[in-house]
């Protein structure tokens, strides 16, 4: 898929500039909004305060730029001026700022849980913070290996690469997955996220589920493989792979596409599957909620990551918006509900062209129930 992005930042202004892809400089590069007109009958109320603030996931940034552009158009059509300022500072920082009440909501590629969830409850006037999955996107196994254009990997081999057990590109474990391919006798250069990252958490969760026991390091937002070189942010990782022959990294497909990186096909037991929106959508459709009866929509990703469904690309990241369930003042609650309503509807138009998977109906239905349940503190 081709990704078009711009270098415009979405700030606290009344308009969004949309430009063509220029250079890759940071995670704050903005995405172009989807083509086509906004649905005039949007169900977003455009109520509440005029400016929302958010921060967190860099993987979510391109989608958030589109959501904001669409929201501005919707509200302008209703005679209201609204905006959302989103800073792509990383999932860990987003959760920290949300807990500290520095932003209205956080973007995170990992659900808020444990001690952070308890602190978020204090921030939300004694009510729970909810994890609402707004964005899905495939994570690429991006590599730089001139002459090897159709690399195939599986969960077990990736685990061994990222824990240092497999060190060379012509290792028998890689060769077995790539018959007839001339693999170089070259050391593998592992690149990982140096900052606290939900992408890292999802990647290590995938390895735990898909490596048949080869990955024993656990998950979490910090890389625990113990090998390689770290780079900050998704853009930093992609740039490191682009400039380092023999390297490999996990990075969102949009950044891999932007940097024109090679991406491996994944074989979960039913044959190699190349990364594509359609193949990722097959995996997303199988996602389940950890607690189906709750308005907190944390996903149980085990089934998706361990699936061997033919044609499904399993390594898909779910990115949440973390919100207070009933802990905002009235103006903030109305604005958050309105923005997320727009994001879940017209905001999904054209996301495939940006490297994301639009929300399937099974998730969108639950999501709208949760959004409508957001209420001010009593």
mmCIF file with all atom_site columns, N, CA, C and O in Angstrom, residues 35-63:
data_model
loop_
_atom_site.group_PDB
_atom_site.id
_atom_site.type_symbol
_atom_site.label_atom_id
_atom_site.label_alt_id
_atom_site.label_comp_id
_atom_site.label_asym_id
_atom_site.label_entity_id
_atom_site.label_seq_id
_atom_site.pdbx_PDB_ins_code
_atom_site.Cartn_x
_atom_site.Cartn_y
_atom_site.Cartn_z
_atom_site.occupancy
_atom_site.B_iso_or_equiv
_atom_site.pdbx_formal_charge
_atom_site.auth_seq_id
_atom_site.auth_comp_id
_atom_site.auth_asym_id
_atom_site.auth_atom_id
_atom_site.pdbx_PDB_model_num
ATOM 1   N N  . UNK A 1 35 ? -9.913  11.596 0.932  1.00 0.00 ? 35 UNK A N  1
ATOM 2   C CA . UNK A 1 35 ? -10.617 12.339 -0.105 1.00 0.00 ? 35 UNK A CA 1
ATOM 3   C C  . UNK A 1 35 ? -12.113 12.118 0.017  1.00 0.00 ? 35 UNK A C  1
ATOM 4   O O  . UNK A 1 35 ? -12.578 11.182 0.632  1.00 0.00 ? 35 UNK A O  1
ATOM 5   N N  . UNK A 1 36 ? -12.874 12.998 -0.593 1.00 0.00 ? 36 UNK A N  1
ATOM 6   C CA . UNK A 1 36 ? -14.323 12.859 -0.555 1.00 0.00 ? 36 UNK A CA 1
ATOM 7   C C  . UNK A 1 36 ? -14.930 13.808 0.451  1.00 0.00 ? 36 UNK A C  1
ATOM 8   O O  . UNK A 1 36 ? -14.274 14.320 1.346  1.00 0.00 ? 36 UNK A O  1
ATOM 9   N N  . UNK A 1 37 ? -16.220 14.025 0.352  1.00 0.00 ? 37 UNK A N  1
ATOM 10  C CA . UNK A 1 37 ? -16.890 14.985 1.208  1.00 0.00 ? 37 UNK A CA 1
ATOM 11  C C  . UNK A 1 37 ? -17.292 14.334 2.523  1.00 0.00 ? 37 UNK A C  1
ATOM 12  O O  . UNK A 1 37 ? -17.446 13.130 2.624  1.00 0.00 ? 37 UNK A O  1
ATOM 13  N N  . UNK A 1 38 ? -17.446 15.168 3.518  1.00 0.00 ? 38 UNK A N  1
ATOM 14  C CA . UNK A 1 38 ? -17.892 14.697 4.818  1.00 0.00 ? 38 UNK A CA 1
ATOM 15  C C  . UNK A 1 38 ? -19.384 14.394 4.762  1.00 0.00 ? 38 UNK A C  1
ATOM 16  O O  . UNK A 1 38 ? -20.154 15.091 4.108  1.00 0.00 ? 38 UNK A O  1
ATOM 17  N N  . UNK A 1 39 ? -19.789 13.360 5.467  1.00 0.00 ? 39 UNK A N  1
ATOM 18  C CA . UNK A 1 39 ? -21.207 13.025 5.547  1.00 0.00 ? 39 UNK A CA 1
ATOM 19  C C  . UNK A 1 39 ? -21.954 14.168 6.223  1.00 0.00 ? 39 UNK A C  1
ATOM 20  O O  . UNK A 1 39 ? -21.693 14.475 7.385  1.00 0.00 ? 39 UNK A O  1
ATOM 21  N N  . UNK A 1 40 ? -22.869 14.838 5.532  1.00 0.00 ? 40 UNK A N  1
ATOM 22  C CA . UNK A 1 40 ? -23.543 15.995 6.124  1.00 0.00 ? 40 UNK A CA 1
ATOM 23  C C  . UNK A 1 40 ? -24.311 15.636 7.395  1.00 0.00 ? 40 UNK A C  1
ATOM 24  O O  . UNK A 1 40 ? -24.412 16.439 8.304  1.00 0.00 ? 40 UNK A O  1
ATOM 25  N N  . UNK A 1 41 ? -24.861 14.438 7.456  1.00 0.00 ? 41 UNK A N  1
ATOM 26  C CA . UNK A 1 41 ? -25.696 14.040 8.585  1.00 0.00 ? 41 UNK A CA 1
ATOM 27  C C  . UNK A 1 41 ? -24.874 13.339 9.664  1.00 0.00 ? 41 UNK A C  1
ATOM 28  O O  . UNK A 1 41 ? -25.314 12.383 10.261 1.00 0.00 ? 41 UNK A O  1
ATOM 29  N N  . UNK A 1 42 ? -23.666 13.811 9.901  1.00 0.00 ? 42 UNK A N  1
ATOM 30  C CA . UNK A 1 42 ? -22.843 13.200 10.936 1.00 0.00 ? 42 UNK A CA 1
ATOM 31  C C  . UNK A 1 42 ? -23.569 13.231 12.277 1.00 0.00 ? 42 UNK A C  1
ATOM 32  O O  . UNK A 1 42 ? -24.240 14.210 12.623 1.00 0.00 ? 42 UNK A O  1
ATOM 33  N N  . UNK A 1 43 ? -23.420 12.147 13.035 1.00 0.00 ? 43 UNK A N  1
ATOM 34  C CA . UNK A 1 43 ? -24.082 12.083 14.341 1.00 0.00 ? 43 UNK A CA 1
ATOM 35  C C  . UNK A 1 43 ? -23.281 12.783 15.431 1.00 0.00 ? 43 UNK A C  1
ATOM 36  O O  . UNK A 1 43 ? -23.713 12.829 16.580 1.00 0.00 ? 43 UNK A O  1
ATOM 37  N N  . UNK A 1 44 ? -22.097 13.324 15.096 1.00 0.00 ? 44 UNK A N  1
ATOM 38  C CA . UNK A 1 44 ? -21.322 14.084 16.074 1.00 0.00 ? 44 UNK A CA 1
ATOM 39  C C  . UNK A 1 44 ? -22.071 15.360 16.421 1.00 0.00 ? 44 UNK A C  1
ATOM 40  O O  . UNK A 1 44 ? -22.505 16.102 15.547 1.00 0.00 ? 44 UNK A O  1
ATOM 41  N N  . UNK A 1 45 ? -22.225 15.646 17.708 1.00 0.00 ? 45 UNK A N  1
ATOM 42  C CA . UNK A 1 45 ? -23.004 16.809 18.137 1.00 0.00 ? 45 UNK A CA 1
ATOM 43  C C  . UNK A 1 45 ? -22.232 18.107 18.056 1.00 0.00 ? 45 UNK A C  1
ATOM 44  O O  . UNK A 1 45 ? -22.835 19.182 17.981 1.00 0.00 ? 45 UNK A O  1
ATOM 45  N N  . UNK A 1 46 ? -20.891 18.024 18.068 1.00 0.00 ? 46 UNK A N  1
ATOM 46  C CA . UNK A 1 46 ? -20.034 19.220 18.121 1.00 0.00 ? 46 UNK A CA 1
ATOM 47  C C  . UNK A 1 46 ? -20.326 20.047 19.363 1.00 0.00 ? 46 UNK A C  1
ATOM 48  O O  . UNK A 1 46 ? -20.140 21.270 19.382 1.00 0.00 ? 46 UNK A O  1
ATOM 49  N N  . UNK A 1 47 ? -20.776 19.380 20.418 1.00 0.00 ? 47 UNK A N  1
ATOM 50  C CA . UNK A 1 47 ? -21.065 20.047 21.683 1.00 0.00 ? 47 UNK A CA 1
ATOM 51  C C  . UNK A 1 47 ? -19.812 20.069 22.554 1.00 0.00 ? 47 UNK A C  1
ATOM 52  O O  . UNK A 1 47 ? -18.796 19.458 22.243 1.00 0.00 ? 47 UNK A O  1
ATOM 53  N N  . UNK A 1 48 ? -19.897 20.791 23.653 1.00 0.00 ? 48 UNK A N  1
ATOM 54  C CA . UNK A 1 48 ? -18.792 20.826 24.602 1.00 0.00 ? 48 UNK A CA 1
ATOM 55  C C  . UNK A 1 48 ? -17.732 21.844 24.242 1.00 0.00 ? 48 UNK A C  1
ATOM 56  O O  . UNK A 1 48 ? -17.923 22.694 23.372 1.00 0.00 ? 48 UNK A O  1
ATOM 57  N N  . UNK A 1 49 ? -16.602 21.759 24.905 1.00 0.00 ? 49 UNK A N  1
ATOM 58  C CA . UNK A 1 49 ? -15.567 22.774 24.729 1.00 0.00 ? 49 UNK A CA 1
ATOM 59  C C  . UNK A 1 49 ? -14.953 22.709 23.334 1.00 0.00 ? 49 UNK A C  1
ATOM 60  O O  . UNK A 1 49 ? -14.997 21.676 22.663 1.00 0.00 ? 49 UNK A O  1
ATOM 61  N N  . UNK A 1 50 ? -14.368 23.813 22.920 1.00 0.00 ? 50 UNK A N  1
ATOM 62  C CA . UNK A 1 50 ? -13.916 23.942 21.538 1.00 0.00 ? 50 UNK A CA 1
ATOM 63  C C  . UNK A 1 50 ? -12.604 23.231 21.259 1.00 0.00 ? 50 UNK A C  1
ATOM 64  O O  . UNK A 1 50 ? -12.351 22.826 20.123 1.00 0.00 ? 50 UNK A O  1
ATOM 65  N N  . UNK A 1 51 ? -11.747 23.065 22.256 1.00 0.00 ? 51 UNK A N  1
ATOM 66  C CA . UNK A 1 51 ? -10.412 22.517 22.027 1.00 0.00 ? 51 UNK A CA 1
ATOM 67  C C  . UNK A 1 51 ? -10.144 21.369 22.986 1.00 0.00 ? 51 UNK A C  1
ATOM 68  O O  . UNK A 1 51 ? -10.190 21.537 24.201 1.00 0.00 ? 51 UNK A O  1
ATOM 69  N N  . UNK A 1 52 ? -9.871  20.204 22.407 1.00 0.00 ? 52 UNK A N  1
ATOM 70  C CA . UNK A 1 52 ? -9.456  19.036 23.179 1.00 0.00 ? 52 UNK A CA 1
ATOM 71  C C  . UNK A 1 52 ? -7.952  18.854 23.031 1.00 0.00 ? 52 UNK A C  1
ATOM 72  O O  . UNK A 1 52 ? -7.374  19.194 21.994 1.00 0.00 ? 52 UNK A O  1
ATOM 73  N N  . UNK A 1 53 ? -7.346  18.272 24.054 1.00 0.00 ? 53 UNK A N  1
ATOM 74  C CA . UNK A 1 53 ? -5.917  17.970 23.993 1.00 0.00 ? 53 UNK A CA 1
ATOM 75  C C  . UNK A 1 53 ? -5.704  16.488 24.227 1.00 0.00 ? 53 UNK A C  1
ATOM 76  O O  . UNK A 1 53 ? -6.410  15.861 25.026 1.00 0.00 ? 53 UNK A O  1
ATOM 77  N N  . UNK A 1 54 ? -4.736  15.926 23.507 1.00 0.00 ? 54 UNK A N  1
ATOM 78  C CA . UNK A 1 54 ? -4.433  14.500 23.642 1.00 0.00 ? 54 UNK A CA 1
ATOM 79  C C  . UNK A 1 54 ? -2.982  14.268 23.266 1.00 0.00 ? 54 UNK A C  1
ATOM 80  O O  . UNK A 1 54 ? -2.355  15.089 22.592 1.00 0.00 ? 54 UNK A O  1
ATOM 81  N N  . UNK A 1 55 ? -2.441  13.140 23.700 1.00 0.00 ? 55 UNK A N  1
ATOM 82  C CA . UNK A 1 55 ? -1.057  12.796 23.381 1.00 0.00 ? 55 UNK A CA 1
ATOM 83  C C  . UNK A 1 55 ? -0.900  11.288 23.506 1.00 0.00 ? 55 UNK A C  1
ATOM 84  O O  . UNK A 1 55 ? -1.721  10.597 24.110 1.00 0.00 ? 55 UNK A O  1
ATOM 85  N N  . UNK A 1 56 ? 0.183   10.785 22.907 1.00 0.00 ? 56 UNK A N  1
ATOM 86  C CA . UNK A 1 56 ? 0.485   9.359  23.060 1.00 0.00 ? 56 UNK A CA 1
ATOM 87  C C  . UNK A 1 56 ? 0.966   8.714  21.788 1.00 0.00 ? 56 UNK A C  1
ATOM 88  O O  . UNK A 1 56 ? 1.875   9.218  21.126 1.00 0.00 ? 56 UNK A O  1
ATOM 89  N N  . UNK A 1 57 ? 0.354   7.608  21.440 1.00 0.00 ? 57 UNK A N  1
ATOM 90  C CA . UNK A 1 57 ? 0.784   6.695  20.382 1.00 0.00 ? 57 UNK A CA 1
ATOM 91  C C  . UNK A 1 57 ? 1.199   7.390  19.091 1.00 0.00 ? 57 UNK A C  1
ATOM 92  O O  . UNK A 1 57 ? 0.431   8.147  18.495 1.00 0.00 ? 57 UNK A O  1
ATOM 93  N N  . UNK A 1 58 ? 2.417   7.100  18.658 1.00 0.00 ? 58 UNK A N  1
ATOM 94  C CA . UNK A 1 58 ? 2.847   7.588  17.349 1.00 0.00 ? 58 UNK A CA 1
ATOM 95  C C  . UNK A 1 58 ? 2.201   6.772  16.235 1.00 0.00 ? 58 UNK A C  1
ATOM 96  O O  . UNK A 1 58 ? 1.983   7.270  15.132 1.00 0.00 ? 58 UNK A O  1
ATOM 97  N N  . UNK A 1 59 ? 1.871   5.503  16.505 1.00 0.00 ? 59 UNK A N  1
ATOM 98  C CA . UNK A 1 59 ? 1.198   4.677  15.509 1.00 0.00 ? 59 UNK A CA 1
ATOM 99  C C  . UNK A 1 59 ? -0.172  5.244  15.156 1.00 0.00 ? 59 UNK A C  1
ATOM 100 O O  . UNK A 1 59 ? -0.661  5.096  14.038 1.00 0.00 ? 59 UNK A O  1
ATOM 101 N N  . UNK A 1 60 ? -0.785  5.924  16.102 1.00 0.00 ? 60 UNK A N  1
ATOM 102 C CA . UNK A 1 60 ? -2.136  6.464  15.920 1.00 0.00 ? 60 UNK A CA 1
ATOM 103 C C  . UNK A 1 60 ? -2.124  7.846  15.264 1.00 0.00 ? 60 UNK A C  1
ATOM 104 O O  . UNK A 1 60 ? -3.174  8.345  14.851 1.00 0.00 ? 60 UNK A O  1
ATOM 105 N N  . UNK A 1 61 ? -0.970  8.456  15.136 1.00 0.00 ? 61 UNK A N  1
ATOM 106 C CA . UNK A 1 61 ? -0.887  9.868  14.741 1.00 0.00 ? 61 UNK A CA 1
ATOM 107 C C  . UNK A 1 61 ? -1.526  10.154 13.383 1.00 0.00 ? 61 UNK A C  1
ATOM 108 O O  . UNK A 1 61 ? -2.286  11.107 13.232 1.00 0.00 ? 61 UNK A O  1
ATOM 109 N N  . UNK A 1 62 ? -1.217  9.351  12.376 1.00 0.00 ? 62 UNK A N  1
ATOM 110 C CA . UNK A 1 62 ? -1.787  9.604  11.042 1.00 0.00 ? 62 UNK A CA 1
ATOM 111 C C  . UNK A 1 62 ? -3.302  9.523  11.065 1.00 0.00 ? 62 UNK A C  1
ATOM 112 O O  . UNK A 1 62 ? -4.000  10.330 10.446 1.00 0.00 ? 62 UNK A O  1
ATOM 113 N N  . UNK A 1 63 ? -3.835  8.525  11.766 1.00 0.00 ? 63 UNK A N  1
ATOM 114 C CA . UNK A 1 63 ? -5.287  8.395  11.884 1.00 0.00 ? 63 UNK A CA 1
ATOM 115 C C  . UNK A 1 63 ? -5.862  9.568  12.663 1.00 0.00 ? 63 UNK A C  1
ATOM 116 O O  . UNK A 1 63 ? -6.918  10.110 12.307 1.00 0.00 ? 63 UNK A O  1
#
